[in-house]
Coordinates of C-alpha atoms (C1' of nucleotides) in Angstrom, one line a residue:
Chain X
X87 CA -58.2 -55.8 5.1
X88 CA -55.2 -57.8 5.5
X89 CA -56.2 -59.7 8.8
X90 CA -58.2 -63.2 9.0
X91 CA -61.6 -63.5 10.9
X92 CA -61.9 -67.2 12.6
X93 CA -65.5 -67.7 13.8
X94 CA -65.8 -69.8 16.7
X95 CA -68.8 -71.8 17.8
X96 CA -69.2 -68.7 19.8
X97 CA -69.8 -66.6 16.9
X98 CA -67.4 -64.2 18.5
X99 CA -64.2 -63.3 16.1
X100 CA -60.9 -63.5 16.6
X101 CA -58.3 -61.5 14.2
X102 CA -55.0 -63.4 12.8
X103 CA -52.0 -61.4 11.2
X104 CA -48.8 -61.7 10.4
X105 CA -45.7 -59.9 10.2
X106 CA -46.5 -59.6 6.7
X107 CA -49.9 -57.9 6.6
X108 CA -49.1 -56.1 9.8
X109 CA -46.1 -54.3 7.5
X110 CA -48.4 -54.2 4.5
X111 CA -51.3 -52.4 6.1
X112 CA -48.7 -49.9 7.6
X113 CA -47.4 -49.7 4.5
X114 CA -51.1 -48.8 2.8
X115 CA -52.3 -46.4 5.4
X116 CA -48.3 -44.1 5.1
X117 CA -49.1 -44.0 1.5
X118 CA -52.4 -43.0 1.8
X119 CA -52.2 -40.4 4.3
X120 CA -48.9 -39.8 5.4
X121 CA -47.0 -40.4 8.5
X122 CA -49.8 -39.0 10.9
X123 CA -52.3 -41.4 9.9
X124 CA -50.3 -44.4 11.2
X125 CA -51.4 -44.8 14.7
X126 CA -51.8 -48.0 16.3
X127 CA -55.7 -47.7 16.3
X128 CA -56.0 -47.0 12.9
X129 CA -53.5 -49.8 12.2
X130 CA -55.6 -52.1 14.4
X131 CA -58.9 -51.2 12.8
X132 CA -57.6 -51.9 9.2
X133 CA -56.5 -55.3 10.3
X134 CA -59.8 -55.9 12.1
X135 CA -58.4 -56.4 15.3
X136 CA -57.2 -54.7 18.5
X137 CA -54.6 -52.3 19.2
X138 CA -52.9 -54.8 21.9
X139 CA -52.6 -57.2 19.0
X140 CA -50.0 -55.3 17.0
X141 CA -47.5 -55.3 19.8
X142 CA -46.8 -58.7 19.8
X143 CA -44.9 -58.0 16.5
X144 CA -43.5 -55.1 17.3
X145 CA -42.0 -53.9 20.3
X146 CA -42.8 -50.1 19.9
X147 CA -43.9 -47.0 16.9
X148 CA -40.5 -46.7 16.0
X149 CA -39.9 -50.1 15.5
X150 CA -42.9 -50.3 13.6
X151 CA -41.7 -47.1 11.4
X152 CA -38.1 -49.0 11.2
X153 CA -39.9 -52.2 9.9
X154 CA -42.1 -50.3 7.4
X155 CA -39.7 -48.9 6.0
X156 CA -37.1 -51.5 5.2
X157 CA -40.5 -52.7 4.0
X158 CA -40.6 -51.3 1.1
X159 CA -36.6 -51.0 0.6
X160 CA -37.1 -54.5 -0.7
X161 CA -38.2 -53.1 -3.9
X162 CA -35.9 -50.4 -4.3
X163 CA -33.1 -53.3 -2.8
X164 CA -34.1 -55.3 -6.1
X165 CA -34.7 -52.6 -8.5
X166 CA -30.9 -51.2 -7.5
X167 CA -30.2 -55.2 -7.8
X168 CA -31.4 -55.3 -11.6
X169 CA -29.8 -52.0 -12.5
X170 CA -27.4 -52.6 -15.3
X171 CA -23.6 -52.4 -14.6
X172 CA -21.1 -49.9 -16.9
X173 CA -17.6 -50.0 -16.5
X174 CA -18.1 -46.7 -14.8
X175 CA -18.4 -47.5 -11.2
X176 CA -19.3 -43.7 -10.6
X177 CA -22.2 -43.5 -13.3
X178 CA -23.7 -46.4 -11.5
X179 CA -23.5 -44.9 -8.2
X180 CA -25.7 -42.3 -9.8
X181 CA -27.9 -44.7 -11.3
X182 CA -28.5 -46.4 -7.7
X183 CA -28.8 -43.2 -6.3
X184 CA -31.7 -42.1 -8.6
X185 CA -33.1 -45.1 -7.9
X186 CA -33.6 -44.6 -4.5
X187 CA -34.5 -40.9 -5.2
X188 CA -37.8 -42.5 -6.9
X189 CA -38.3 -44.8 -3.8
X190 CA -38.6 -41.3 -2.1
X191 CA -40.3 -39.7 -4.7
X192 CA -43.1 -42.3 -4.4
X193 CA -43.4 -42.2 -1.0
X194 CA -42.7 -38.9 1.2
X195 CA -43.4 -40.5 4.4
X196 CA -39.4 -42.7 4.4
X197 CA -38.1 -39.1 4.7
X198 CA -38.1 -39.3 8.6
X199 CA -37.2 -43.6 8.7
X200 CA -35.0 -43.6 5.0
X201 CA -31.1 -45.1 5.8
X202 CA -31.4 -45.2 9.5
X203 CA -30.4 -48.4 11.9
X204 CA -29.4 -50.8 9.9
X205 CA -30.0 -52.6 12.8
X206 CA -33.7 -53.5 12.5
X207 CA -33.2 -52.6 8.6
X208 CA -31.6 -55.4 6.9
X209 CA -32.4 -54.4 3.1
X210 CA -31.4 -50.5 3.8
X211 CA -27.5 -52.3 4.8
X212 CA -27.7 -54.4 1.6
X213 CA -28.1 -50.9 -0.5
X214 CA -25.7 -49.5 1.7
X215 CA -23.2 -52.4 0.9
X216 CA -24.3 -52.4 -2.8
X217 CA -23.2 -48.4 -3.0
X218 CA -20.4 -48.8 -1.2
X219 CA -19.1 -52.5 -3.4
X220 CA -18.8 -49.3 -6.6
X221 CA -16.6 -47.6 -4.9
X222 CA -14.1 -50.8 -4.2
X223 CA -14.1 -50.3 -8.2
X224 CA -12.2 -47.0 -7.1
X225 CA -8.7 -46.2 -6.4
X226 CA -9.4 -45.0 -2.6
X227 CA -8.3 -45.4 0.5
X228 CA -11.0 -47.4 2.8
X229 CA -11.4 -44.2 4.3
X230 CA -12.4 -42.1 1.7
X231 CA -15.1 -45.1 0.2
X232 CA -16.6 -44.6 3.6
X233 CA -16.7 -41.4 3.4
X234 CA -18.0 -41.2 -0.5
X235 CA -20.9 -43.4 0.9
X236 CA -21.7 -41.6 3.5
X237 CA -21.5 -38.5 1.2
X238 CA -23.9 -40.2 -1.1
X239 CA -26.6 -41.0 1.1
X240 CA -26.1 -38.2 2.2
X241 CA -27.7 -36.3 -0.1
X242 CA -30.6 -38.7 -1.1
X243 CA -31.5 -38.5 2.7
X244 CA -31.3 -34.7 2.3
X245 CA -34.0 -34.8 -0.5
X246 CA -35.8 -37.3 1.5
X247 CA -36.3 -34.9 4.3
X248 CA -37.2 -32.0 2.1
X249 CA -39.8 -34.0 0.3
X250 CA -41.1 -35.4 3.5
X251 CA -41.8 -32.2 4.6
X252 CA -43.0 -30.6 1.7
X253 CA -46.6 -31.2 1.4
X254 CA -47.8 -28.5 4.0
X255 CA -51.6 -30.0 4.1
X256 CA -52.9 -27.4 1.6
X257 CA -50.8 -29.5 -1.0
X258 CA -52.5 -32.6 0.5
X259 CA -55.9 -31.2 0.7
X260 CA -55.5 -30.2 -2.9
X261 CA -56.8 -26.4 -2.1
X262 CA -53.4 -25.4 -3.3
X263 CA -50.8 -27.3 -5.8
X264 CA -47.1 -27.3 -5.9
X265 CA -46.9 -24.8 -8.4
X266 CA -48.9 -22.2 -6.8
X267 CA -47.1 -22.9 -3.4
X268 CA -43.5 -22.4 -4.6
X269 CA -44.9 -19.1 -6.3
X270 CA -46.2 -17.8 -2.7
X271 CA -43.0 -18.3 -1.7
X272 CA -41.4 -16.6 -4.8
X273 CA -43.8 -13.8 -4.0
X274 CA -42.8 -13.2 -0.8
X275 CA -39.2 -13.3 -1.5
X276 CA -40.0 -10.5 -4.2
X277 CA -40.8 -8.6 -2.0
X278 CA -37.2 -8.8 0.0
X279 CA -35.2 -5.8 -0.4
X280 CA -32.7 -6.5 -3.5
X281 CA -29.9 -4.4 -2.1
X282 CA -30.7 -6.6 1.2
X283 CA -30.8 -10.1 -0.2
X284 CA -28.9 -10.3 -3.9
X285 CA -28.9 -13.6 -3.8
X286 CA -32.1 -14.5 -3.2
X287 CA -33.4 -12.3 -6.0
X288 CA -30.8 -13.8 -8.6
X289 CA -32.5 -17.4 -7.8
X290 CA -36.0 -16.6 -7.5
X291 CA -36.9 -17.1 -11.1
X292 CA -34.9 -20.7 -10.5
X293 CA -36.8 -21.4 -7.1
X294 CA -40.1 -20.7 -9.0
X295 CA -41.5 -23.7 -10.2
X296 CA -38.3 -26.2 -9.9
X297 CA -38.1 -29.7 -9.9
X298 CA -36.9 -31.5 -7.1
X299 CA -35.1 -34.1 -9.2
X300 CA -33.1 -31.0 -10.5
X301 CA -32.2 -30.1 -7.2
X302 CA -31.2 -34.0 -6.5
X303 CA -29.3 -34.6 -9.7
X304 CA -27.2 -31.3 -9.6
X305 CA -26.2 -32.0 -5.9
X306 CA -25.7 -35.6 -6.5
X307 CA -23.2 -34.5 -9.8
X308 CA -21.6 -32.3 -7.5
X309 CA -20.8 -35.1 -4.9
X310 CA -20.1 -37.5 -8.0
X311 CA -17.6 -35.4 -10.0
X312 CA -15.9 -34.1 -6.5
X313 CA -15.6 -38.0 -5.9
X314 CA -14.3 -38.8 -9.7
X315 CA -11.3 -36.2 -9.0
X316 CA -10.4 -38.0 -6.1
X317 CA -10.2 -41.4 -7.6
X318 CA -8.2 -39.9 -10.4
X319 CA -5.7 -37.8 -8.0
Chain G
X93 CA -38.1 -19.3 34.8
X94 CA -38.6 -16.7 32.8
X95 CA -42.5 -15.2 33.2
X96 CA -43.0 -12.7 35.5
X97 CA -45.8 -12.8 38.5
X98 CA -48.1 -10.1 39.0
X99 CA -49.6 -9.9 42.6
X100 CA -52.8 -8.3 42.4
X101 CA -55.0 -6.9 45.5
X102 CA -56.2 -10.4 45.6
X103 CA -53.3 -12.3 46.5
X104 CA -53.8 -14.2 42.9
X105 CA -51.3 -14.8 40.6
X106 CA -50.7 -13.8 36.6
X107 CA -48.2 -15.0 34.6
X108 CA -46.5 -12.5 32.5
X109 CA -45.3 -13.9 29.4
X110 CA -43.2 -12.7 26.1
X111 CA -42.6 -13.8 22.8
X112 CA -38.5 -13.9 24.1
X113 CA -38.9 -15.6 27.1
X114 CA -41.3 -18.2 25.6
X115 CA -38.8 -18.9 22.8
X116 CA -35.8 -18.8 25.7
X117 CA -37.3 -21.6 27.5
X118 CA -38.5 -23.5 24.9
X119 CA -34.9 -23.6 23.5
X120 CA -33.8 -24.2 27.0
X121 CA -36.2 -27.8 27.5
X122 CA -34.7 -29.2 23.8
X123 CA -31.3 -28.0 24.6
X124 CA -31.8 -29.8 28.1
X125 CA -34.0 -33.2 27.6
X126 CA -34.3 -32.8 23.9
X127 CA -37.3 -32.8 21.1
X128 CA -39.8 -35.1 23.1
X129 CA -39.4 -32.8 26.4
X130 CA -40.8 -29.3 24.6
X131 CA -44.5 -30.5 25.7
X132 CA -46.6 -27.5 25.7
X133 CA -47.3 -28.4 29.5
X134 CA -43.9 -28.5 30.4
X135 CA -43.1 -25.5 29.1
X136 CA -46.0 -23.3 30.9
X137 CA -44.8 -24.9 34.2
X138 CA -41.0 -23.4 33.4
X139 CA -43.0 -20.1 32.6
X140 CA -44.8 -20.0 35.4
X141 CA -48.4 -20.0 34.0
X142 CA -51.1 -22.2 32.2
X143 CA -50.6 -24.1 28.8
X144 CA -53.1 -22.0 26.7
X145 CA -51.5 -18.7 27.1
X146 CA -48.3 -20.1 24.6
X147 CA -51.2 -20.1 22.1
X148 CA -51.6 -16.3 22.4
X149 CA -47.6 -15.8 20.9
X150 CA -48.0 -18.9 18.5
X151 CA -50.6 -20.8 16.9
X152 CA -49.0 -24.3 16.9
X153 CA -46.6 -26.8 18.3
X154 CA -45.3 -26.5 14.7
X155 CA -44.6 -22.7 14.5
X156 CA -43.4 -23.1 18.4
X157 CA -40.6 -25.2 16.9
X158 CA -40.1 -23.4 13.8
X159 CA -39.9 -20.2 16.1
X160 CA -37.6 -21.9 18.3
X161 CA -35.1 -23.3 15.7
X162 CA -35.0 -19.5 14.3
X163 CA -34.4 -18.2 17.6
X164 CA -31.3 -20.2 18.2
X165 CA -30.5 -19.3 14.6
X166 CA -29.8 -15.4 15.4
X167 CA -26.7 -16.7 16.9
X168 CA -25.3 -18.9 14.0
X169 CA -26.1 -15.9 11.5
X170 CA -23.9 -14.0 13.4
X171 CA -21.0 -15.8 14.1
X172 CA -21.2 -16.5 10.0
X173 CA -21.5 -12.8 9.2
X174 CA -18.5 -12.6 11.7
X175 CA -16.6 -15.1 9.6
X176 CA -13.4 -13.3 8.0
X177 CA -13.6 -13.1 4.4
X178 CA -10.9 -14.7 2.5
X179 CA -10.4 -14.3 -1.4
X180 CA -12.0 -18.0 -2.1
X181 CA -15.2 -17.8 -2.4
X182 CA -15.6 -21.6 -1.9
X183 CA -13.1 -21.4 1.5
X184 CA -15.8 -18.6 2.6
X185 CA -18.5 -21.4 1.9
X186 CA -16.9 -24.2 3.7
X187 CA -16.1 -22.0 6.6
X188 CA -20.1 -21.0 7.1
X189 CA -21.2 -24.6 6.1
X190 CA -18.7 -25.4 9.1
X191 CA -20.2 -22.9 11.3
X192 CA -23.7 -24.5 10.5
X193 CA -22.5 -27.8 11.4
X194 CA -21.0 -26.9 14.9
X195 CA -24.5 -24.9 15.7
X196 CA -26.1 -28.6 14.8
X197 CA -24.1 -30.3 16.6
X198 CA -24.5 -28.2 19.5
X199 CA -28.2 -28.7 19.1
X200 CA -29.0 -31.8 17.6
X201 CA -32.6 -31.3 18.3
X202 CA -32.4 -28.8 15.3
X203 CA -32.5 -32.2 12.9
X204 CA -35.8 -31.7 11.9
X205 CA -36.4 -28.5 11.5
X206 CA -32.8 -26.7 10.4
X207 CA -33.2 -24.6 7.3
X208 CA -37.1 -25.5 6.6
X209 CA -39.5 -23.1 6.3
X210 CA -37.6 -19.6 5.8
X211 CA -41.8 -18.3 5.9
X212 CA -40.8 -18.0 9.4
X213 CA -37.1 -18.6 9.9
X214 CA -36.2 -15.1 8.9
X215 CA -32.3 -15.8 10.1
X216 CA -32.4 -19.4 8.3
X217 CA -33.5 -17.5 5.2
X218 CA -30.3 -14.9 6.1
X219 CA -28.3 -17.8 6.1
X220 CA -29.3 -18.9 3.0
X221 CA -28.7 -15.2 1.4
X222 CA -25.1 -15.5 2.8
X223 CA -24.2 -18.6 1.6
X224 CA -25.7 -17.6 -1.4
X225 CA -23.5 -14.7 -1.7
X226 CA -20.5 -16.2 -2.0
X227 CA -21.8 -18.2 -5.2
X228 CA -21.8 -14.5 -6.6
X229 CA -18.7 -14.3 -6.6
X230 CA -18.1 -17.6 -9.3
X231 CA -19.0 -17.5 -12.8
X232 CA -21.9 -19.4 -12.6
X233 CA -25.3 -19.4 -13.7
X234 CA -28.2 -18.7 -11.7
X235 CA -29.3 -22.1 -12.0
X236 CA -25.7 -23.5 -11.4
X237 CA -25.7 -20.8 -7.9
X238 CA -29.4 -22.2 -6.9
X239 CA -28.3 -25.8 -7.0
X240 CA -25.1 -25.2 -5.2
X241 CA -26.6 -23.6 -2.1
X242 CA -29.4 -26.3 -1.8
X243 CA -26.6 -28.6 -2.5
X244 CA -24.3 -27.4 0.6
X245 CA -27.6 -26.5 2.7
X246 CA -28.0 -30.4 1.8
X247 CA -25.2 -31.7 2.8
X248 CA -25.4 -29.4 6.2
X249 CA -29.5 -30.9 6.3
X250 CA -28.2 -34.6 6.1
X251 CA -25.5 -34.1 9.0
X252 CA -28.5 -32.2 10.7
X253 CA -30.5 -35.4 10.5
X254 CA -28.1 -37.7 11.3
X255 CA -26.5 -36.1 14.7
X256 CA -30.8 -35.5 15.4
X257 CA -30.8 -39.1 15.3
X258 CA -28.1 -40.4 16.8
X259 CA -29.1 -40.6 20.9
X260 CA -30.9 -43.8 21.0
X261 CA -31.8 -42.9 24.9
X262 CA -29.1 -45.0 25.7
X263 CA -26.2 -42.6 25.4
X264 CA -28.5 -40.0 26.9
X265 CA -29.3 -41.9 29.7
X266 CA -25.3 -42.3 29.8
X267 CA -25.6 -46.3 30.1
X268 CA -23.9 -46.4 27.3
X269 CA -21.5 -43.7 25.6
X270 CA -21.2 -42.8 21.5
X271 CA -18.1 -45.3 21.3
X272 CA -19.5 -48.0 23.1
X273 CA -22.9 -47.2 20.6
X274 CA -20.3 -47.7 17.1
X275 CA -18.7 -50.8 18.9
X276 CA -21.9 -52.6 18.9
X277 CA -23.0 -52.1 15.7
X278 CA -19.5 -52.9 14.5
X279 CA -19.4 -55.9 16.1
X280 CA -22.9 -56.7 14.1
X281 CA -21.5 -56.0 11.0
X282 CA -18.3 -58.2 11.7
X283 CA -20.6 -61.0 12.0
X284 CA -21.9 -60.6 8.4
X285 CA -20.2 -62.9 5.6
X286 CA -17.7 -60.9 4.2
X287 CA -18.4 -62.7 0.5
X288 CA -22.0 -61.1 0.8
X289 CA -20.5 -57.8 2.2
X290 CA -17.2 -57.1 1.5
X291 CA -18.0 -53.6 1.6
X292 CA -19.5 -53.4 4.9
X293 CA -15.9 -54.8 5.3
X294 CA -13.6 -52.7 4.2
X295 CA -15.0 -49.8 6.2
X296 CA -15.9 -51.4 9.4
X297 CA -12.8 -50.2 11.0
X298 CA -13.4 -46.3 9.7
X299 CA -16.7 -46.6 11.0
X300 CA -16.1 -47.8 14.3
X301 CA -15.0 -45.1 16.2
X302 CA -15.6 -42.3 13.5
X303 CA -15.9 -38.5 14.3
X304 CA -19.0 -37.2 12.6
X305 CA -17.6 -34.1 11.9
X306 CA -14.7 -35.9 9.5
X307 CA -18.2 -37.3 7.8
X308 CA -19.3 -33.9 7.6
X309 CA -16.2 -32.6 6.3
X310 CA -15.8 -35.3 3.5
X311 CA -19.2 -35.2 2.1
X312 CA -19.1 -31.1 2.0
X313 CA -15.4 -31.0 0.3
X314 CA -16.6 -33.4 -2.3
X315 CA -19.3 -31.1 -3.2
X316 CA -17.1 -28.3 -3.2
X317 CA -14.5 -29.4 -5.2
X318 CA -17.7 -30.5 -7.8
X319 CA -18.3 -27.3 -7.4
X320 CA -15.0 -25.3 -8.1
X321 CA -14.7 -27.6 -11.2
X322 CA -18.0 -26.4 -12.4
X323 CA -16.7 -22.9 -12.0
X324 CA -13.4 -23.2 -13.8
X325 CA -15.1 -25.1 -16.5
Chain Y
dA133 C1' -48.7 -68.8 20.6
dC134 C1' -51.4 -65.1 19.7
dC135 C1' -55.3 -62.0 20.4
dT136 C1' -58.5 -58.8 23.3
dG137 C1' -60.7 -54.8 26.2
dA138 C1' -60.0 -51.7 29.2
dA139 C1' -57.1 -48.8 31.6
dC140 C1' -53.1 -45.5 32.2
dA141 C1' -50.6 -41.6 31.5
dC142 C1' -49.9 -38.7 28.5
dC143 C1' -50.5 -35.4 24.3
dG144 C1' -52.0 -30.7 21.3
dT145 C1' -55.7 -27.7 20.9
dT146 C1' -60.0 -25.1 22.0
dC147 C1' -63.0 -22.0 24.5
dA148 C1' -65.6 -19.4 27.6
dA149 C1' -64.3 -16.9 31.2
dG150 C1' -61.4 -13.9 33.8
dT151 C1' -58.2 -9.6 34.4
Chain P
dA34 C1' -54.3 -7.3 25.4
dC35 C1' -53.2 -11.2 27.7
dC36 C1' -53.8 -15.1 30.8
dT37 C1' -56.5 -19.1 33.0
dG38 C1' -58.9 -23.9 34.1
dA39 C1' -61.2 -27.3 32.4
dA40 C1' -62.5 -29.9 28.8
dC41 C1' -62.1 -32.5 24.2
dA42 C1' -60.4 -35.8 21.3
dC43 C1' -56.8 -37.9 20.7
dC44 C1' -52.1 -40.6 21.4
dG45 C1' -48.6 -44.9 22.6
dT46 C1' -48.2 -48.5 25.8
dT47 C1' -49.3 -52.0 29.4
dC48 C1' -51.6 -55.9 31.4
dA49 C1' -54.5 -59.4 33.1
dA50 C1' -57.4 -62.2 30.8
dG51 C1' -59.0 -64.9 27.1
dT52 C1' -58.5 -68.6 23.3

DNA sequence: ACCTGAACACCGTTCAAGT
DNA sequence: ACCTGAACACCGTTCAAGT
């Protein structure tokens, strides 16, 4: 409970919040339960007051969403902040870049929110601006540092969405685990013709059971090394 | 309107639905107001009949839009297995990935569900196979050909999510249009102290006024060129 | 300046009943 | 086999009123 209870002579209660506890308790019930367990109600309830109440800090859901998450960007703004610096402006591209692939990792939920209107989210443009300051270490146009961002978040807002939507309830409810979902999959795509679908059949035994930060790191070396040859062109 | 009525002796009415024509107009409501206007009221009005008999052909809002977004998915299959082949494997990657892209941006409702779920996206999973195909055709490793396609499915996912974004109301109310949209923001980041933010910056002018598709385009030859490196090595 | 209760206009989903 | 109306249990948002 993040709000304040003032008792008047009346006995009757009156809630206080803030910006800050309104974010935090947002913050606490996403991490809990995911993104459809923020509603305004619940919200209200946790800061023991009423739903009106939470409109005079925010102006509508999404806003509420954009605040959250540039919520808790501060942290991955400072931990990106205390990485240490190489002379190799492209290996700490990837280092930020993991970075904010553990943000993710930690919290599904930014998958729909993560990088988006810089407008309302002021630490998401100082990560932005921190990515982009190692590619002014690189001989490229301004163009292609634009684009090299861009490219970058990219593919860590690629992985956000896919592990956004990954849990499928079962996952959540615990009647299933990741393992055992990926192999449904698998086991379905067995079953695919092989003459039909080649492909799939030479990556199944990959699909089954991979890591997402595989997945991340391989795409992300791909973008990095087809960014390297660039600089070096 | 795409149901059918059935006059009986009666003079009542009955609604005559199908899996096709329930997918048709489903696709026609996103394609027309986007995501928010597929309400499972509106789209029994357009067929003519009552909102629970869309439960009989699927089970949720969920597989309605997963349905939906493999419905319009027949067509981008098609024109990628109508794609000529060239003898560059990568070149036959980059022109699908392109193909994706211009079905996305056709539909940028498709941003949150392109390319999930192949359970029921039977042409997504096609697509997948086909892309996959052409990593076949490099000397790779399975591994190497499973992290490529998620990689370029990635980059297609991110522009996906981005262009599903994009309309803040504004531009689809037509109040304001996309270059009007950049201007503003642009002018925002001008304001910032360029000794915090010299990144922010040096791209301002790229970003104001910048095609997505030259994004697109960037971010998906930098993974392919990490690519044909990885191929050649 | 900040909080409240109650109402409004919606949602997806279910179900017993109809044809 | 397929469709229906009406109800249920929610939503986000607004507003006049309170402190």
């Amino acid at each position: 409970m993040a709000g304040q209870q003032e008792r008047s002579r009346g006995g009757r209660r009156r809630a206080s919040h803030s910006m800050e506890s309104v974010l935090a308790e947002a913050v606490a019930l996403l991490d809990e339960a995911g993104a459809p367990a923020l509603t305004f109600r619940a919200l209200a309830q946790r800061l023991g007051g009423g739903v009106a109440s939470i409109y005079w800090y925010v102006a509508s859901k999404d806003e509420l969403l954009d605040r959250a998450t540039d919520h808790v960007m501060a942290a991955a703004l400072a931990d990106i902040e205390a990485l240490p610096h190489s002379d190799d402006p492209i290996d700490d591209l990837r280092a930020m870049a993991l970075t904010l692939f553990d943000t993710i990792v930690k919290r599904p939920w930014l998958g729909a929110y993560f990088m988006r209107n810089t407008d309302v989210q002021g630490n998401a443009l100082r990560v932005y601006e921190r990515l982009g300051e190692q590619t002014l270490r690189l001989d490229l146009t301004a163009r292609q540092r634009f684009h090299a961002v861009s490219a970058v978040v990219g593919v860590v807002v690629g992985s956000a969405v896919d592990l956004g939507q990954e849990p499928p309830q079962e996952i959540l409810d615990g009647a299933v685990n990741r393992e055992e979902f990926l192999g449904r999959y698998a086991a379905a795509w067995r079953e695919l013709d092989s003459a039909d679908f080649p492909f799939v059949h030479e990556i199944i035994d990959e699909f089954d059971g991979h890591d997402d930060i595989d997945q991340f790191r391989a795409a992300l070396d791909l973008t990095l090394t087809g960014l390297r040859l660039q600089a070096e062109a």
